[in-house]
Amino acid sequence: MNTKVLMKGNEALAEAAIRAGLKGYFGYPITPQSELLEYISRELPKRGGSFIQAESEIAAINMVYGGAGTGERVMTSTSSPGYSLMQECISYIACAELPCLLVNVVRGGPGLGTIQPSQGDYFQAVKGGGHGDYRVIVLAPNSVQEMADFTYLGMDLADQYRNPVLILADGALGQMMEPVIFPDYNPEDHKVDHSAWATRGKPNDRDHNVITTLHLVSEKMEEVNLTLQEKYRTIVQNEVRYETIEVDDADFIIVAFGLTSRVAHKSVELARAEGLKVGLLRPQTLFPFPTNILSELADRVRGMLVVEMNAGQMVEDVRLAVNGKIPVSFHGRMGGIIPQPEEILDRIKLVYNVNEMETA
Amino acid sequence: MSAASEGIQCAYIEDLDEVWARPSTLIETTMHYCPGCGHSVVHRLIMEVIRELNIQEIAIGVAPVGCAVFAYHYMDIDMQEAAHGRATAVATGIKRMLPDRMVFTYQGDGDLAAIGTAETIHTINRGENIVMVFINNGIYGMTGGQMAPTTLEGSITSTTPSGRDLAMHGHPLKITEMIAMLPGAYYVTRQAVNTAKAVRKTKRALMNAFKYQMEGKGGTSFIEVVSNCPSGWKMTPIESNQWLENHIFKNFELGDIKTPPKE
Amino acid sequence: MAKTRGHISIDIDECKGCELCTVECPQDGMAMSTELNRKGYHYALLVEDVCTGCTNCALVCPEAVITVYRENKANKTKEKVAVITDVRDNITVTVS
Ligand SMILES: Cc1ncc(C[n+]2csc(CCOP(=O)(O)OP(=O)(O)O)c2C)c(N)n1
Ligand code: SF4
Ligand code: SF4
């Protein structure tokens, strides 16, 4: 069973979702995530779930809301413009505390933009995106294997915290083919009892369950917010995940997530070959963000460089974590362009010896 | 319950047969609706039907934003509130996960025929086996009486201060006739609750719709209830019901629009 | 005058005074109170002993506060009593 198979990232994610006990998928076609929807349309109905190609991303995410309200495992996937359309309902889902898996295979924006890979949706993914104070747990895979692994993890976290979980991928991760191993995972062993709140029909011996996000009394709405914030604090405490590469003796750190972390890894090798003690920190969870480790590293390295495929979004969180202790530089490409290891190395060399604060 | 201590009292009331009482499925509390509002009547009818069909344990309702967003305070069944316009998408998600449950939506005209038009059409086009209850009161009640897609020509609302001008605002949308054309629509009817006779008919229509869903027949059942909004229309409840008879029903004719094929 | 065969009881504190029941009563047996209820509405009352238990008032009542009763054969033999208190001046009540 646990043999290696060569698969596209989008398909690996889809296969993992089905193996994780997916019961409902609701989505709308958009490049570069359509393989995901196509794979599920082919496989899920055969394997005990329900697939709908919705009339829009708005309808799709609201089907997710309805399905999640029954306590079953449901998901949707989309790419940037579609994720924008979903924001209103994601706010509802977060407020109503419904477990579900979301996938954004990001493409270059703003606007219709390009179908090439991008990380331009970091702010939208990590800071909320829709209205009100809410958070989505954000997982950032950087390989086809992690596209699968984070799908299982995401479903479990969603159930555990009754919170939407987003897999933030990009066009390249979705399309690239790599070997992947699907772990042993029996959905039955991961079942969470949602009967206390799910709307599945009211038995005679309990009050009716209501899923709502409307609380007109300010005190009640504040109470709901405080409960959510308490949950987010627990998530921040328990669920931070990151990977470090060559940081032990490093005096300079690159911070990158997802696809750019692969390029940055190469840059670390190039830098090391030239005698520069460069390491890499890769956040695997973007919310919760690995603030503590960054703060600790800032006490012993001379500087950091954040590399993203956007105009500089995660860099703001890195700077908050570092809190002015060391200079944090940024290198980004946009429009669907993947930065090259050499250009990152050039950038490292430029800032390696600069001691004063740098903002560009 | 405090019964009147005035008016005609019957000393032997316990000897009489109770022939009509509030359904047990309607939660014992004061509804927030304005006096004389049809929303309350339709809520009660749905609860009567759910009680009489004995489906309280398998019924799941969806009420989107609109005056009826608090329907879950009154209906003693599991319920989900939905974003404005998205009730049928939410209901689709529920029904696909739990096909043996009796799922219904309860939507206003702004919800169903403006912001949620795409969801309305495509849910019915998929023939989702749910019941859609559509309250057409010709106005946006909750937000304070703005024009709805169903507002009649010339009607004054807070956004059509000199009456709905067709050139400026387009035509009253007869969405019920539109969706009746869809193959996924199984039973489509337009009813009212302004008289006892109309209430009886609406109840029968609701009963049929839920029965069709239970039998798993052919598609979506769609019940429009042409209703009033005394507050939004700035009329007394009695005046608003007369207005229905004299004006609205002339444009939104009552009766079945599509009935299931005879077996 | 129609033979009385029914009766209603109204949860007057839950009545919102919409008057729809009074219009719908085919026997014209209902009227609104002069007093206000707890919510501040004039409430509906059965003021003529003419109720046939047709349920019309209850069907149109948005608040679902009217319960309707009807005589059955078993209690038909019983003597009819109507107690009348605090009714508007201009309403006459006949007890048969
Ligand atoms: C996305 C969004 N836009 C607008 C609103 C504001 N809003 C709430 S209810 C409503 C109209 C309700 O009218 P209708 O659906 O006809 O129901 P009624 O209140 O008349 O029963 C509007 C515009 C909202 N809640 N959400
Ligand atoms: S505003 Fe209109 S629709 Fe809303 S409760 Fe009042 S009368 Fe009914
Ligand atoms: S219909 Fe109901 S709420 Fe309206 S006046 Fe009669 S008893 Fe009161």
PDB file of N, CA, C and O and ligand atoms in Angstrom, chain A residues 88, chain B residues 39 65-68 84 108-111 115 137 139-143, ligand 1:
ATOM      1  N   GLU A  88     -16.471  36.099   2.153  1.00  0.00           N
ATOM      2  CA  GLU A  88     -17.602  36.367   3.045  1.00  0.00           C
ATOM      3  C   GLU A  88     -17.964  35.099   3.829  1.00  0.00           C
ATOM      4  O   GLU A  88     -18.094  35.102   5.055  1.00  0.00           O
TER       5      GLU A  88
ATOM      6  N   HIS B  39     -44.712  36.425   7.742  1.00  0.00           N
ATOM      7  CA  HIS B  39     -43.614  35.525   8.112  1.00  0.00           C
ATOM      8  C   HIS B  39     -44.045  34.591   9.247  1.00  0.00           C
ATOM      9  O   HIS B  39     -43.777  33.393   9.218  1.00  0.00           O
ATOM     10  N   VAL B  65     -30.028  35.548   5.871  1.00  0.00           N
ATOM     11  CA  VAL B  65     -30.246  36.912   6.329  1.00  0.00           C
ATOM     12  C   VAL B  65     -31.501  37.479   5.674  1.00  0.00           C
ATOM     13  O   VAL B  65     -31.765  37.265   4.513  1.00  0.00           O
ATOM     14  N   GLY B  66     -32.243  38.215   6.447  1.00  0.00           N
ATOM     15  CA  GLY B  66     -33.534  38.759   6.041  1.00  0.00           C
ATOM     16  C   GLY B  66     -34.336  38.831   7.326  1.00  0.00           C
ATOM     17  O   GLY B  66     -33.836  38.456   8.390  1.00  0.00           O
ATOM     18  N   CYS B  67     -35.583  39.317   7.237  1.00  0.00           N
ATOM     19  CA  CYS B  67     -36.373  39.411   8.467  1.00  0.00           C
ATOM     20  C   CYS B  67     -36.456  38.068   9.181  1.00  0.00           C
ATOM     21  O   CYS B  67     -36.574  38.005  10.390  1.00  0.00           O
ATOM     22  N   ALA B  68     -36.384  36.970   8.402  1.00  0.00           N
ATOM     23  CA  ALA B  68     -36.590  35.646   8.985  1.00  0.00           C
ATOM     24  C   ALA B  68     -35.294  34.995   9.445  1.00  0.00           C
ATOM     25  O   ALA B  68     -35.268  33.800   9.721  1.00  0.00           O
ATOM     26  N   HIS B  84     -26.536  36.078   3.188  1.00  0.00           N
ATOM     27  CA  HIS B  84     -27.576  36.641   2.325  1.00  0.00           C
ATOM     28  C   HIS B  84     -27.469  36.044   0.914  1.00  0.00           C
ATOM     29  O   HIS B  84     -26.451  36.194   0.248  1.00  0.00           O
ATOM     30  N   GLY B 108     -36.346  35.286   1.625  1.00  0.00           N
ATOM     31  CA  GLY B 108     -37.068  36.465   1.183  1.00  0.00           C
ATOM     32  C   GLY B 108     -36.836  36.719  -0.297  1.00  0.00           C
ATOM     33  O   GLY B 108     -36.052  36.024  -0.950  1.00  0.00           O
ATOM     34  N   ASP B 109     -37.503  37.741  -0.830  1.00  0.00           N
ATOM     35  CA  ASP B 109     -37.370  38.003  -2.270  1.00  0.00           C
ATOM     36  C   ASP B 109     -36.019  38.615  -2.617  1.00  0.00           C
ATOM     37  O   ASP B 109     -35.461  38.338  -3.670  1.00  0.00           O
ATOM     38  N   GLY B 110     -35.491  39.435  -1.712  1.00  0.00           N
ATOM     39  CA  GLY B 110     -34.164  39.978  -1.974  1.00  0.00           C
ATOM     40  C   GLY B 110     -33.156  38.849  -1.991  1.00  0.00           C
ATOM     41  O   GLY B 110     -32.277  38.773  -2.849  1.00  0.00           O
ATOM     42  N   ASP B 111     -33.308  37.948  -1.065  1.00  0.00           N
ATOM     43  CA  ASP B 111     -32.394  36.833  -0.917  1.00  0.00           C
ATOM     44  C   ASP B 111     -32.454  35.889  -2.117  1.00  0.00           C
ATOM     45  O   ASP B 111     -31.445  35.567  -2.727  1.00  0.00           O
ATOM     46  N   ILE B 115     -29.788  38.825  -4.758  1.00  0.00           N
ATOM     47  CA  ILE B 115     -28.396  38.437  -4.470  1.00  0.00           C
ATOM     48  C   ILE B 115     -28.166  36.936  -4.658  1.00  0.00           C
ATOM     49  O   ILE B 115     -27.074  36.508  -5.000  1.00  0.00           O
ATOM     50  N   ASN B 137     -42.560  39.477  -0.323  1.00  0.00           N
ATOM     51  CA  ASN B 137     -43.303  40.585   0.283  1.00  0.00           C
ATOM     52  C   ASN B 137     -42.995  41.903  -0.423  1.00  0.00           C
ATOM     53  O   ASN B 137     -43.292  42.982   0.066  1.00  0.00           O
ATOM     54  N   ILE B 139     -40.481  43.687  -0.910  1.00  0.00           N
ATOM     55  CA  ILE B 139     -39.683  44.743  -0.280  1.00  0.00           C
ATOM     56  C   ILE B 139     -38.536  44.109   0.504  1.00  0.00           C
ATOM     57  O   ILE B 139     -38.574  42.909   0.795  1.00  0.00           O
ATOM     58  N   TYR B 140     -37.520  44.901   0.803  1.00  0.00           N
ATOM     59  CA  TYR B 140     -36.494  44.457   1.729  1.00  0.00           C
ATOM     60  C   TYR B 140     -36.947  44.854   3.123  1.00  0.00           C
ATOM     61  O   TYR B 140     -36.842  46.013   3.508  1.00  0.00           O
ATOM     62  N   GLY B 141     -37.479  43.885   3.853  1.00  0.00           N
ATOM     63  CA  GLY B 141     -38.014  44.195   5.169  1.00  0.00           C
ATOM     64  C   GLY B 141     -36.928  44.525   6.173  1.00  0.00           C
ATOM     65  O   GLY B 141     -36.936  45.558   6.822  1.00  0.00           O
ATOM     66  N   MET B 142     -35.953  43.639   6.255  1.00  0.00           N
ATOM     67  CA  MET B 142     -34.982  43.740   7.338  1.00  0.00           C
ATOM     68  C   MET B 142     -34.180  45.038   7.312  1.00  0.00           C
ATOM     69  O   MET B 142     -33.878  45.614   8.346  1.00  0.00           O
ATOM     70  N   THR B 143     -33.830  45.464   6.118  1.00  0.00           N
ATOM     71  CA  THR B 143     -32.953  46.633   6.023  1.00  0.00           C
ATOM     72  C   THR B 143     -33.735  47.940   5.952  1.00  0.00           C
ATOM     73  O   THR B 143     -33.160  48.997   5.698  1.00  0.00           O
TER      74      THR B 143
HETATM   75  C1  LIG D   1     -23.777  40.398   1.542  1.00  0.00           C
HETATM   76  C2  LIG D   1     -24.868  41.158   2.196  1.00  0.00           C
HETATM   77  N1  LIG D   1     -25.396  42.236   1.573  1.00  0.00           N
HETATM   78  C3  LIG D   1     -26.388  42.924   2.157  1.00  0.00           C
HETATM   79  C4  LIG D   1     -26.883  42.565   3.378  1.00  0.00           C
HETATM   80  C5  LIG D   1     -27.952  43.392   4.032  1.00  0.00           C
HETATM   81  N2  LIG D   1     -29.267  42.763   3.981  1.00  0.00           N
HETATM   82  C6  LIG D   1     -29.733  41.999   4.978  1.00  0.00           C
HETATM   83  S1  LIG D   1     -31.265  41.397   4.711  1.00  0.00           S
HETATM   84  C7  LIG D   1     -31.373  42.222   3.228  1.00  0.00           C
HETATM   85  C8  LIG D   1     -32.603  42.175   2.395  1.00  0.00           C
HETATM   86  C9  LIG D   1     -33.632  41.273   2.912  1.00  0.00           C
HETATM   87  O1  LIG D   1     -34.730  41.281   2.088  1.00  0.00           O
HETATM   88  P1  LIG D   1     -35.509  39.956   1.766  1.00  0.00           P
HETATM   89  O2  LIG D   1     -34.553  38.878   1.377  1.00  0.00           O
HETATM   90  O3  LIG D   1     -36.551  40.290   0.779  1.00  0.00           O
HETATM   91  O4  LIG D   1     -36.146  39.496   3.156  1.00  0.00           O
HETATM   92  P2  LIG D   1     -37.170  40.268   4.113  1.00  0.00           P
HETATM   93  O5  LIG D   1     -36.312  40.988   5.098  1.00  0.00           O
HETATM   94  O6  LIG D   1     -37.988  41.192   3.277  1.00  0.00           O
HETATM   95  O7  LIG D   1     -37.966  39.204   4.750  1.00  0.00           O
HETATM   96  C10 LIG D   1     -30.200  42.914   2.967  1.00  0.00           C
HETATM   97  C11 LIG D   1     -29.986  43.723   1.753  1.00  0.00           C
HETATM   98  C12 LIG D   1     -26.297  41.432   4.001  1.00  0.00           C
HETATM   99  N3  LIG D   1     -26.701  40.985   5.201  1.00  0.00           N
HETATM  100  N4  LIG D   1     -25.308  40.757   3.381  1.00  0.00           N
END
